[in-house]
mmCIF file of N, CA and C in Angstrom:
data_model
loop_
_atom_site.group_PDB
_atom_site.id
_atom_site.type_symbol
_atom_site.label_atom_id
_atom_site.label_comp_id
_atom_site.label_asym_id
_atom_site.label_seq_id
_atom_site.Cartn_x
_atom_site.Cartn_y
_atom_site.Cartn_z
ATOM 1 N N MET A 101 0.839 -1.066 -0.052
ATOM 2 C CA MET A 101 -0.088 -0.074 -0.188
ATOM 3 C C MET A 101 1.007 1.354 0.103
ATOM 4 N N GLU A 102 0.341 2.178 -0.723
ATOM 5 C CA GLU A 102 1.371 3.230 -0.807
ATOM 6 C C GLU A 102 1.103 4.567 0.422
ATOM 7 N N ASP A 103 2.061 5.032 0.796
ATOM 8 C CA ASP A 103 1.628 6.140 2.074
ATOM 9 C C ASP A 103 1.331 7.372 1.270
ATOM 10 N N ASP A 104 0.915 8.336 2.049
ATOM 11 C CA ASP A 104 0.216 9.536 1.627
ATOM 12 C C ASP A 104 0.886 10.073 0.835
ATOM 13 N N GLY A 105 2.331 10.529 1.346
ATOM 14 C CA GLY A 105 3.176 11.208 0.771
ATOM 15 C C GLY A 105 3.553 10.626 -0.788
ATOM 16 N N ASP A 106 3.391 9.339 -1.215
ATOM 17 C CA ASP A 106 3.582 9.298 -2.497
ATOM 18 C C ASP A 106 2.247 9.368 -3.151
ATOM 19 N N ARG A 107 1.143 9.461 -2.600
ATOM 20 C CA ARG A 107 -0.243 9.588 -3.244
ATOM 21 C C ARG A 107 0.079 11.064 -3.998
ATOM 22 N N ILE A 108 0.298 11.776 -2.994
ATOM 23 C CA ILE A 108 0.138 13.208 -3.063
ATOM 24 C C ILE A 108 1.125 13.725 -4.452
ATOM 25 N N GLY A 109 2.096 13.156 -4.640
ATOM 26 C CA GLY A 109 3.150 13.352 -5.665
ATOM 27 C C GLY A 109 2.788 12.673 -6.881
ATOM 28 N N ASP A 110 2.516 11.475 -6.808
ATOM 29 C CA ASP A 110 2.156 10.653 -8.228
ATOM 30 C C ASP A 110 0.739 11.008 -8.426
ATOM 31 N N ASP A 111 -0.266 11.372 -7.825
ATOM 32 C CA ASP A 111 -1.523 11.719 -8.204
ATOM 33 C C ASP A 111 -1.357 13.176 -8.831
ATOM 34 N N PHE A 112 -0.449 14.143 -8.564
ATOM 35 C CA PHE A 112 -0.602 15.400 -8.990
ATOM 36 C C PHE A 112 -0.398 15.653 -10.440
ATOM 37 N N GLY A 113 -1.615 16.158 -10.690
ATOM 38 C CA GLY A 113 -2.054 16.379 -12.139
ATOM 39 C C GLY A 113 -2.330 15.283 -12.932
ATOM 40 N N GLY A 114 -2.666 14.067 -12.186
ATOM 41 C CA GLY A 114 -2.951 13.146 -12.942
ATOM 42 C C GLY A 114 -4.661 13.024 -13.274
ATOM 43 N N ASP A 115 -5.313 11.964 -13.586
ATOM 44 C CA ASP A 115 -6.527 11.698 -13.612
ATOM 45 C C ASP A 115 -7.386 12.819 -13.277
ATOM 46 N N GLN A 116 -8.195 13.033 -14.171
ATOM 47 C CA GLN A 116 -9.170 14.203 -13.427
ATOM 48 C C GLN A 116 -10.599 13.550 -13.296
ATOM 49 N N GLY A 117 -10.695 12.373 -13.217
ATOM 50 C CA GLY A 117 -11.933 11.805 -13.037
ATOM 51 C C GLY A 117 -12.263 11.599 -11.381
ATOM 52 N N HIS A 118 -13.593 11.398 -11.312
ATOM 53 C CA HIS A 118 -14.180 11.402 -9.824
ATOM 54 C C HIS A 118 -13.170 10.386 -9.195
ATOM 55 N N ALA A 119 -12.843 10.876 -7.787
ATOM 56 C CA ALA A 119 -12.209 10.078 -6.661
ATOM 57 C C ALA A 119 -13.311 8.947 -5.992
ATOM 58 N N GLU A 120 -12.827 7.865 -6.296
ATOM 59 C CA GLU A 120 -13.673 6.679 -5.556
ATOM 60 C C GLU A 120 -13.561 7.104 -3.594
ATOM 61 N N GLU A 121 -14.437 6.702 -3.142
ATOM 62 C CA GLU A 121 -14.371 6.916 -1.392
ATOM 63 C C GLU A 121 -13.037 6.065 -1.299
ATOM 64 N N GLU A 122 -12.780 4.921 -1.459
ATOM 65 C CA GLU A 122 -11.760 4.181 -0.987
ATOM 66 C C GLU A 122 -10.339 4.906 -1.413
ATOM 67 N N ASP A 123 -10.595 5.797 -2.596
ATOM 68 C CA ASP A 123 -9.117 6.283 -2.719
ATOM 69 C C ASP A 123 -8.758 7.876 -1.683
ATOM 70 N N LEU A 124 -9.813 8.112 -1.171
ATOM 71 C CA LEU A 124 -9.835 9.255 -0.169
ATOM 72 C C LEU A 124 -9.309 8.922 1.067
ATOM 73 N N GLU A 125 -9.510 7.558 1.752
ATOM 74 C CA GLU A 125 -9.161 7.241 2.844
ATOM 75 C C GLU A 125 -7.655 7.099 3.157
ATOM 76 N N GLY A 126 -7.486 7.591 4.195
ATOM 77 C CA GLY A 126 -6.061 8.086 4.839
ATOM 78 C C GLY A 126 -5.612 9.388 4.506
ATOM 79 N N LEU A 127 -6.394 9.946 3.617
ATOM 80 C CA LEU A 127 -5.784 11.616 3.158
ATOM 81 C C LEU A 127 -6.643 12.402 4.060
ATOM 82 N N ARG A 128 -5.531 13.328 4.526
ATOM 83 C CA ARG A 128 -6.534 14.820 4.866
ATOM 84 C C ARG A 128 -6.922 15.941 4.445
ATOM 85 N N CYS A 129 -7.195 17.183 4.686
ATOM 86 C CA CYS A 129 -7.283 18.366 4.486
ATOM 87 C C CYS A 129 -6.335 19.156 5.014
ATOM 88 N N VAL A 130 -5.530 19.813 4.169
ATOM 89 C CA VAL A 130 -4.299 20.813 4.597
ATOM 90 C C VAL A 130 -4.512 21.808 4.422
ATOM 91 N N SER A 131 -4.145 23.218 5.133
ATOM 92 C CA SER A 131 -3.673 24.345 4.755
ATOM 93 C C SER A 131 -3.109 24.684 3.404
ATOM 94 N N LEU A 132 -3.172 26.018 3.066
ATOM 95 C CA LEU A 132 -1.961 26.074 1.731
ATOM 96 C C LEU A 132 -0.715 26.186 2.138
ATOM 97 N N SER A 133 -0.412 26.438 3.460
ATOM 98 C CA SER A 133 0.730 26.557 4.175
ATOM 99 C C SER A 133 1.227 25.164 4.257
ATOM 100 N N GLU A 134 0.447 24.097 4.755
ATOM 101 C CA GLU A 134 1.142 22.564 4.640
ATOM 102 C C GLU A 134 0.891 22.427 3.356
ATOM 103 N N ALA A 135 0.222 22.628 2.226
ATOM 104 C CA ALA A 135 0.603 21.888 1.010
ATOM 105 C C ALA A 135 1.838 22.560 0.442
ATOM 106 N N PHE A 136 2.100 23.686 0.413
ATOM 107 C CA PHE A 136 3.611 24.342 0.289
ATOM 108 C C PHE A 136 4.746 23.410 0.572
ATOM 109 N N VAL A 137 4.708 23.381 1.913
ATOM 110 C CA VAL A 137 5.680 22.312 2.362
ATOM 111 C C VAL A 137 5.798 21.183 1.699
ATOM 112 N N ILE A 138 4.437 20.724 1.676
ATOM 113 C CA ILE A 138 4.523 19.197 1.237
ATOM 114 C C ILE A 138 5.244 19.232 -0.371
ATOM 115 N N MET A 139 4.873 20.428 -0.923
ATOM 116 C CA MET A 139 5.164 20.354 -2.152
ATOM 117 C C MET A 139 6.687 20.591 -2.342
ATOM 118 N N GLU A 140 7.303 21.355 -1.216
ATOM 119 C CA GLU A 140 8.637 21.444 -1.326
ATOM 120 C C GLU A 140 9.528 20.183 -1.122
ATOM 121 N N GLU A 141 8.744 19.823 -0.156
ATOM 122 C CA GLU A 141 9.559 18.592 0.307
ATOM 123 C C GLU A 141 9.222 17.487 -0.635
ATOM 124 N N ARG A 142 8.426 17.263 -1.521
ATOM 125 C CA ARG A 142 8.303 16.327 -2.388
ATOM 126 C C ARG A 142 9.169 16.763 -3.945
ATOM 127 N N GLN A 143 9.427 17.949 -3.866
ATOM 128 C CA GLN A 143 10.643 18.240 -4.741
ATOM 129 C C GLN A 143 11.838 17.971 -4.935
ATOM 130 N N LYS A 144 12.141 18.244 -3.269
ATOM 131 C CA LYS A 144 13.443 17.816 -2.884
ATOM 132 C C LYS A 144 13.817 16.082 -3.029
ATOM 133 N N VAL A 145 12.888 15.224 -2.597
ATOM 134 C CA VAL A 145 12.879 14.001 -2.696
ATOM 135 C C VAL A 145 13.100 13.283 -4.149
ATOM 136 N N SER A 146 12.076 13.866 -5.154
ATOM 137 C CA SER A 146 12.267 13.255 -6.308
ATOM 138 C C SER A 146 11.604 14.506 -7.479
ATOM 139 N N PRO A 147 12.275 14.481 -8.579
ATOM 140 C CA PRO A 147 11.789 15.164 -9.530
ATOM 141 C C PRO A 147 10.437 15.399 -10.081
ATOM 142 N N VAL A 148 9.739 16.060 -10.422
ATOM 143 C CA VAL A 148 8.180 15.913 -11.156
ATOM 144 C C VAL A 148 8.336 15.572 -12.479
ATOM 145 N N ALA A 149 7.144 14.497 -12.813
ATOM 146 C CA ALA A 149 7.548 14.195 -14.087
ATOM 147 C C ALA A 149 6.992 15.483 -14.986
ATOM 148 N N GLU A 150 7.873 15.145 -16.318
ATOM 149 C CA GLU A 150 7.662 16.359 -17.104
ATOM 150 C C GLU A 150 6.506 16.793 -17.410
ATOM 151 N N LYS A 151 5.390 15.774 -17.826
ATOM 152 C CA LYS A 151 4.050 16.077 -17.917
ATOM 153 C C LYS A 151 3.349 16.710 -17.154
ATOM 154 N N ASN A 152 3.538 16.783 -15.916
ATOM 155 C CA ASN A 152 3.030 17.326 -14.669
ATOM 156 C C ASN A 152 3.632 18.429 -14.225
ATOM 157 N N ALA A 153 5.109 18.843 -14.920
ATOM 158 C CA ALA A 153 5.602 19.850 -14.342
ATOM 159 C C ALA A 153 5.001 21.185 -14.339
ATOM 160 N N GLU A 154 4.742 21.673 -15.251
ATOM 161 C CA GLU A 154 3.898 22.955 -15.299
ATOM 162 C C GLU A 154 2.907 22.832 -14.373
ATOM 163 N N MET A 155 1.864 22.058 -14.424
ATOM 164 C CA MET A 155 0.948 22.319 -13.302
ATOM 165 C C MET A 155 1.283 22.434 -12.056
ATOM 166 N N PHE A 156 2.429 21.346 -11.786
ATOM 167 C CA PHE A 156 2.938 21.450 -10.399
ATOM 168 C C PHE A 156 3.598 22.701 -10.221
ATOM 169 N N ARG A 157 4.279 23.487 -10.757
ATOM 170 C CA ARG A 157 4.768 24.758 -10.782
ATOM 171 C C ARG A 157 3.784 25.506 -10.288
ATOM 172 N N LEU A 158 2.512 25.399 -11.120
ATOM 173 C CA LEU A 158 1.497 26.553 -10.912
ATOM 174 C C LEU A 158 0.836 26.362 -9.599
ATOM 175 N N TYR A 159 0.426 25.244 -9.229
ATOM 176 C CA TYR A 159 0.013 24.764 -7.707
ATOM 177 C C TYR A 159 0.860 25.220 -6.706
ATOM 178 N N LYS A 160 2.105 25.105 -7.032
ATOM 179 C CA LYS A 160 2.966 25.382 -6.072
ATOM 180 C C LYS A 160 3.003 27.068 -5.849
ATOM 181 N N LYS A 161 2.932 27.744 -6.728
ATOM 182 C CA LYS A 161 3.296 29.235 -7.041
ATOM 183 C C LYS A 161 1.991 29.615 -6.208
ATOM 184 N N TYR A 162 1.064 29.436 -6.352
ATOM 185 C CA TYR A 162 -0.524 29.448 -5.773
ATOM 186 C C TYR A 162 -0.121 29.386 -4.255
ATOM 187 N N THR A 163 0.116 28.091 -3.730
ATOM 188 C CA THR A 163 -0.077 27.875 -2.463
ATOM 189 C C THR A 163 1.446 28.804 -1.859
ATOM 190 N N GLU A 164 2.429 29.227 -2.495
ATOM 191 C CA GLU A 164 3.377 29.741 -2.073
ATOM 192 C C GLU A 164 3.087 31.612 -1.821
ATOM 193 N N GLU A 165 2.146 32.150 -2.634
ATOM 194 C CA GLU A 165 1.547 33.334 -2.780
ATOM 195 C C GLU A 165 0.464 33.381 -1.781
ATOM 196 N N PHE A 166 -0.408 32.278 -1.274
ATOM 197 C CA PHE A 166 -1.072 32.657 -0.366
ATOM 198 C C PHE A 166 -1.057 31.948 1.111
ATOM 199 N N GLN A 167 -0.033 31.405 1.394
ATOM 200 C CA GLN A 167 0.277 30.667 2.392
ATOM 201 C C GLN A 167 0.508 31.945 3.446
ATOM 202 N N LYS A 168 0.078 31.444 4.871
ATOM 203 C CA LYS A 168 -0.046 32.437 5.940
ATOM 204 C C LYS A 168 0.966 32.105 6.540
ATOM 205 N N PHE A 169 1.459 31.030 6.622
ATOM 206 C CA PHE A 169 2.745 30.613 7.877
ATOM 207 C C PHE A 169 3.654 29.822 7.067
ATOM 208 N N ARG A 170 4.720 30.409 7.032
ATOM 209 C CA ARG A 170 6.214 29.968 6.224
ATOM 210 C C ARG A 170 7.183 29.194 7.073
ATOM 211 N N ASN A 171 7.094 29.257 8.645
ATOM 212 C CA ASN A 171 7.581 28.673 9.311
ATOM 213 C C ASN A 171 7.421 27.259 9.550
ATOM 214 N N SER A 172 7.807 26.141 9.145
ATOM 215 C CA SER A 172 7.220 24.849 9.350
ATOM 216 C C SER A 172 7.093 24.379 10.811
ATOM 217 N N MET A 173 7.959 24.437 11.597
ATOM 218 C CA MET A 173 7.826 24.626 12.988
ATOM 219 C C MET A 173 6.324 24.964 13.229
ATOM 220 N N THR A 174 6.299 26.249 13.170
ATOM 221 C CA THR A 174 5.103 27.015 13.619
ATOM 222 C C THR A 174 3.856 26.303 13.086
ATOM 223 N N LEU A 175 3.932 26.110 11.875
ATOM 224 C CA LEU A 175 2.995 25.297 10.924
ATOM 225 C C LEU A 175 2.565 23.748 11.558
ATOM 226 N N LYS A 176 3.637 23.046 12.101
ATOM 227 C CA LYS A 176 3.319 22.111 12.715
ATOM 228 C C LYS A 176 2.504 22.056 13.995
ATOM 229 N N GLN A 177 2.961 23.077 15.057
ATOM 230 C CA GLN A 177 2.792 23.309 16.287
ATOM 231 C C GLN A 177 1.214 23.775 16.112
ATOM 232 N N LEU A 178 0.824 24.789 15.309
ATOM 233 C CA LEU A 178 -0.224 25.321 15.066
ATOM 234 C C LEU A 178 -1.129 24.405 14.556
ATOM 235 N N ARG A 179 -0.944 23.393 13.958
ATOM 236 C CA ARG A 179 -1.760 22.223 13.350
ATOM 237 C C ARG A 179 -2.195 21.245 14.595
ATOM 238 N N ASP A 180 -1.310 20.900 15.399
ATOM 239 C CA ASP A 180 -1.364 20.227 16.354
ATOM 240 C C ASP A 180 -2.370 20.726 17.377
ATOM 241 N N ARG A 181 -2.030 21.978 17.570
ATOM 242 C CA ARG A 181 -2.825 22.730 18.878
ATOM 243 C C ARG A 181 -4.220 22.547 18.029
ATOM 244 N N LEU A 182 -4.543 23.096 17.032
ATOM 245 C CA LEU A 182 -5.888 23.165 16.708
ATOM 246 C C LEU A 182 -6.971 22.070 16.635
ATOM 247 N N VAL A 183 -6.302 20.881 16.209
ATOM 248 C CA VAL A 183 -7.023 19.905 16.383
ATOM 249 C C VAL A 183 -7.006 19.058 17.369
ATOM 250 N N ASN A 184 -6.605 19.379 18.150
ATOM 251 C CA ASN A 184 -6.424 18.829 19.800
ATOM 252 C C ASN A 184 -7.084 19.790 20.626
ATOM 253 N N TYR A 185 -7.452 21.000 20.277
ATOM 254 C CA TYR A 185 -8.266 22.313 21.284
ATOM 255 C C TYR A 185 -9.808 21.816 21.331
ATOM 256 N N GLU A 186 -10.223 21.313 22.576
ATOM 257 C CA GLU A 186 -11.866 21.382 22.583
ATOM 258 C C GLU A 186 -12.525 22.685 22.697
ATOM 259 N N ILE A 187 -13.690 22.494 21.776
ATOM 260 C CA ILE A 187 -14.005 23.925 21.312
ATOM 261 C C ILE A 187 -15.712 23.823 21.869
ATOM 262 N N SER A 188 -15.830 22.933 22.439
ATOM 263 C CA SER A 188 -17.390 22.714 23.055
ATOM 264 C C SER A 188 -17.528 22.147 24.553
ATOM 265 N N ALA A 189 -18.482 22.252 25.175
ATOM 266 C CA ALA A 189 -18.685 21.680 26.227
ATOM 267 C C ALA A 189 -18.576 19.915 26.280
ATOM 268 N N ASP A 190 -18.905 19.751 25.156
ATOM 269 C CA ASP A 190 -19.111 18.304 24.996
ATOM 270 C C ASP A 190 -17.739 17.379 24.527
ATOM 271 N N GLY A 191 -16.693 18.025 24.533
ATOM 272 C CA GLY A 191 -15.335 17.652 23.956
ATOM 273 C C GLY A 191 -15.144 18.060 22.462
ATOM 274 N N ARG A 192 -15.711 18.173 21.673
ATOM 275 C CA ARG A 192 -16.019 18.395 20.307
ATOM 276 C C ARG A 192 -14.365 19.167 20.051
ATOM 277 N N LYS A 193 -13.710 18.472 19.065
ATOM 278 C CA LYS A 193 -12.544 19.245 18.313
ATOM 279 C C LYS A 193 -12.579 19.737 17.142
ATOM 280 N N LEU A 194 -12.011 20.583 16.550
ATOM 281 C CA LEU A 194 -11.736 21.013 15.276
ATOM 282 C C LEU A 194 -11.551 19.865 14.337
ATOM 283 N N ASN A 195 -11.908 19.564 13.078
ATOM 284 C CA ASN A 195 -12.029 18.496 12.218
ATOM 285 C C ASN A 195 -10.350 19.047 11.299
ATOM 286 N N ASP A 196 -10.306 18.276 10.539
ATOM 287 C CA ASP A 196 -8.685 18.683 9.702
ATOM 288 C C ASP A 196 -9.202 19.911 8.619
ATOM 289 N N TYR A 197 -10.393 19.734 7.937
ATOM 290 C CA TYR A 197 -10.993 20.706 7.289
ATOM 291 C C TYR A 197 -11.284 22.078 8.011
ATOM 292 N N GLU A 198 -11.712 22.166 9.190
ATOM 293 C CA GLU A 198 -11.806 23.206 10.110
ATOM 294 C C GLU A 198 -10.706 23.826 10.511
ATOM 295 N N ALA A 199 -9.496 23.222 10.695
ATOM 296 C CA ALA A 199 -8.375 23.647 11.178
ATOM 297 C C ALA A 199 -7.679 24.280 9.991
ATOM 298 N N ALA A 200 -7.569 23.430 8.735
ATOM 299 C CA ALA A 200 -7.145 23.948 7.366
ATOM 300 C C ALA A 200 -7.586 25.133 6.960
ATOM 301 N N MET A 201 -8.944 25.338 6.960
ATOM 302 C CA MET A 201 -9.780 26.560 6.623
ATOM 303 C C MET A 201 -9.449 27.841 7.867
ATOM 304 N N LEU A 202 -9.178 27.592 9.001
ATOM 305 C CA LEU A 202 -8.991 28.596 9.814
ATOM 306 C C LEU A 202 -7.468 29.037 9.707
ATOM 307 N N MET A 203 -6.767 27.984 9.242
ATOM 308 C CA MET A 203 -5.177 28.316 8.856
ATOM 309 C C MET A 203 -5.013 29.007 7.470
ATOM 310 N N ASN A 204 -6.078 29.117 6.884
ATOM 311 C CA ASN A 204 -6.289 29.658 5.250
ATOM 312 C C ASN A 204 -6.666 31.222 5.792
ATOM 313 N N LEU A 205 -7.488 31.159 6.191
ATOM 314 C CA LEU A 205 -8.582 32.537 6.462
ATOM 315 C C LEU A 205 -7.899 33.507 7.399
ATOM 316 N N ILE A 206 -7.364 33.128 8.635
ATOM 317 C CA ILE A 206 -7.286 33.893 9.502
ATOM 318 C C ILE A 206 -8.184 34.648 9.995
ATOM 319 N N PRO A 207 -9.358 34.237 10.628
ATOM 320 C CA PRO A 207 -10.183 35.331 10.799
ATOM 321 C C PRO A 207 -9.997 36.362 11.793
ATOM 322 N N ARG A 208 -10.407 37.416 11.960
ATOM 323 C CA ARG A 208 -9.870 38.467 13.069
ATOM 324 C C ARG A 208 -10.390 38.251 14.374
ATOM 325 N N THR A 209 -11.881 38.028 14.211
ATOM 326 C CA THR A 209 -12.599 37.578 15.507
ATOM 327 C C THR A 209 -13.179 36.344 15.676
ATOM 328 N N ALA A 210 -13.893 35.981 16.441
ATOM 329 C CA ALA A 210 -14.739 34.467 16.754
ATOM 330 C C ALA A 210 -15.846 34.875 15.730
ATOM 331 N N GLN A 211 -16.625 36.111 15.720
ATOM 332 C CA GLN A 211 -17.661 36.054 14.965
ATOM 333 C C GLN A 211 -17.651 35.953 13.421
ATOM 334 N N GLU A 212 -16.279 36.297 13.010
ATOM 335 C CA GLU A 212 -15.968 36.311 11.577
ATOM 336 C C GLU A 212 -15.515 34.792 11.131
ATOM 337 N N ALA A 213 -15.026 34.027 12.191
ATOM 338 C CA ALA A 213 -14.677 32.646 11.968
ATOM 339 C C ALA A 213 -16.126 31.939 11.931
ATOM 340 N N ILE A 214 -16.691 32.323 12.567
ATOM 341 C CA ILE A 214 -17.959 31.581 12.662
ATOM 342 C C ILE A 214 -18.845 31.872 11.172
ATOM 343 N N GLU A 215 -18.790 33.072 10.598
ATOM 344 C CA GLU A 215 -19.439 33.427 9.387
ATOM 345 C C GLU A 215 -18.710 32.685 8.043
ATOM 346 N N MET A 216 -17.418 32.456 8.777
ATOM 347 C CA MET A 216 -16.541 31.620 7.438
ATOM 348 C C MET A 216 -17.051 30.582 7.399
ATOM 349 N N LEU A 217 -17.060 29.536 8.737
ATOM 350 C CA LEU A 217 -17.227 28.219 8.714
ATOM 351 C C LEU A 217 -18.583 28.392 9.605
ATOM 352 N N PRO A 218 -19.741 28.145 8.740
ATOM 353 C CA PRO A 218 -20.986 28.097 10.054
ATOM 354 C C PRO A 218 -21.093 26.912 10.912
ATOM 355 N N GLN A 219 -20.302 25.834 10.622
ATOM 356 C CA GLN A 219 -20.347 24.467 11.332
ATOM 357 C C GLN A 219 -20.001 25.182 12.911
ATOM 358 N N LEU A 220 -19.052 26.071 12.908
ATOM 359 C CA LEU A 220 -18.557 26.597 14.213
ATOM 360 C C LEU A 220 -19.702 27.434 14.946
ATOM 361 N N LYS A 221 -21.139 27.533 14.591
ATOM 362 C CA LYS A 221 -21.835 27.804 15.278
ATOM 363 C C LYS A 221 -22.378 27.178 16.552
ATOM 364 N N ARG A 222 -22.079 25.965 16.541
ATOM 365 C CA ARG A 222 -22.651 24.935 17.811
ATOM 366 C C ARG A 222 -21.382 24.938 18.376
ATOM 367 N N CYS A 223 -20.491 25.883 18.121
ATOM 368 C CA CYS A 223 -19.342 25.688 19.257
ATOM 369 C C CYS A 223 -19.141 26.815 20.328
ATOM 370 N N ASP A 224 -18.158 26.745 21.364
ATOM 371 C CA ASP A 224 -18.522 27.791 22.387
ATOM 372 C C ASP A 224 -17.761 28.834 21.639
ATOM 373 N N GLU A 225 -18.415 30.147 21.664
ATOM 374 C CA GLU A 225 -17.675 31.105 20.928
ATOM 375 C C GLU A 225 -16.453 31.925 21.664
ATOM 376 N N ALA A 226 -16.529 31.774 23.015
ATOM 377 C CA ALA A 226 -15.324 32.155 23.797
ATOM 378 C C ALA A 226 -14.043 31.305 23.348
ATOM 379 N N LYS A 227 -14.299 29.931 23.166
ATOM 380 C CA LYS A 227 -13.561 28.826 22.608
ATOM 381 C C LYS A 227 -12.839 29.484 21.153
ATOM 382 N N ILE A 228 -13.690 29.620 20.571
ATOM 383 C CA ILE A 228 -13.059 30.499 18.953
ATOM 384 C C ILE A 228 -12.354 31.385 19.062
ATOM 385 N N ALA A 229 -12.992 32.390 20.082
ATOM 386 C CA ALA A 229 -12.053 33.481 20.146
ATOM 387 C C ALA A 229 -10.576 33.381 20.791
ATOM 388 N N GLU A 230 -10.451 32.258 21.428
ATOM 389 C CA GLU A 230 -8.931 31.798 21.924
ATOM 390 C C GLU A 230 -8.123 31.050 20.706
ATOM 391 N N ILE A 231 -8.811 30.638 19.980
ATOM 392 C CA ILE A 231 -8.442 29.870 18.783
ATOM 393 C C ILE A 231 -7.776 31.226 17.855
ATOM 394 N N VAL A 232 -8.819 32.004 17.216
ATOM 395 C CA VAL A 232 -8.362 33.265 16.552
ATOM 396 C C VAL A 232 -7.126 33.974 17.061
ATOM 397 N N LYS A 233 -7.075 34.357 18.271
ATOM 398 C CA LYS A 233 -6.164 34.776 19.267
ATOM 399 C C LYS A 233 -4.659 34.016 18.869
ATOM 400 N N HIS A 234 -4.992 32.483 19.126
ATOM 401 C CA HIS A 234 -3.738 31.973 18.954
ATOM 402 C C HIS A 234 -3.238 32.069 17.271
ATOM 403 N N LEU A 235 -4.230 32.105 16.491
ATOM 404 C CA LEU A 235 -3.681 32.247 15.055
ATOM 405 C C LEU A 235 -3.145 33.426 14.991
ATOM 406 N N GLU A 236 -3.619 34.626 15.327
ATOM 407 C CA GLU A 236 -2.691 35.580 14.982
ATOM 408 C C GLU A 236 -1.584 36.081 15.553
ATOM 409 N N LYS A 237 -1.697 35.363 16.808
ATOM 410 C CA LYS A 237 -0.166 35.431 17.798
ATOM 411 C C LYS A 237 0.897 34.286 16.864
ATOM 412 N N SER A 238 0.347 33.381 16.303
ATOM 413 C CA SER A 238 1.445 32.355 15.318
ATOM 414 C C SER A 238 1.636 33.144 14.182
ATOM 415 N N GLN A 239 1.226 33.974 13.659
ATOM 416 C CA GLN A 239 1.075 34.426 12.405
ATOM 417 C C GLN A 239 2.281 35.529 12.755
ATOM 418 N N HIS A 240 2.234 36.260 13.637
ATOM 419 C CA HIS A 240 2.620 37.509 14.243
ATOM 420 C C HIS A 240 4.457 37.196 14.520
ATOM 421 N N SER A 241 4.346 36.076 15.379
ATOM 422 C CA SER A 241 5.499 35.514 15.722
ATOM 423 C C SER A 241 6.868 34.774 14.791
ATOM 424 N N GLN A 242 6.058 34.759 13.382
ATOM 425 C CA GLN A 242 7.438 34.533 12.445
ATOM 426 C C GLN A 242 7.735 35.374 11.649
ATOM 427 N N GLU A 243 6.816 36.843 12.020
ATOM 428 C CA GLU A 243 7.599 38.108 11.176
ATOM 429 C C GLU A 243 8.998 38.407 11.609
#
C-alpha cells in the first residue's frame, strides 16, 4: 500500500476523474501553507514528471503566494494545537477541514470565524475567540 506522501506526488496532475471513496481513505485536508511545505519536500525527494511539471509549478506558486505561515515548526505546532483543542462543552474538537480553513483564512474575530465556517456555530464562541487569538499570535511570531 502506498503512503500518503507518494499519493500526493504521484496523483499530482493525474487523472481528472472522480475519486472513489476508498481512494480518499487516509488523506486529510491541509492548509495552503501545509500544501506548500509538502510540495517543497516532494520536489526535494524526486523530480516531478515532465508531463506534470507545469501544473506542479502553478500549484506551488499559488500555495506560496497565499500561504499564511512560512515557518515549518510554527505550522506543525499550530496544526497540532488546533486539532486537539476542545471547542465545546461536549469535548468536540476541530476536524482537519476546519483547522485548515482557519489557517488559510485567519479570521480576526470569533464572529468572523463563525461566519466563514458556519459549522462552528455550535461551538463555544469564547473557545473560538481563543483559537483566533492563537492564530494571530502564531502568524505574528514568525515575522
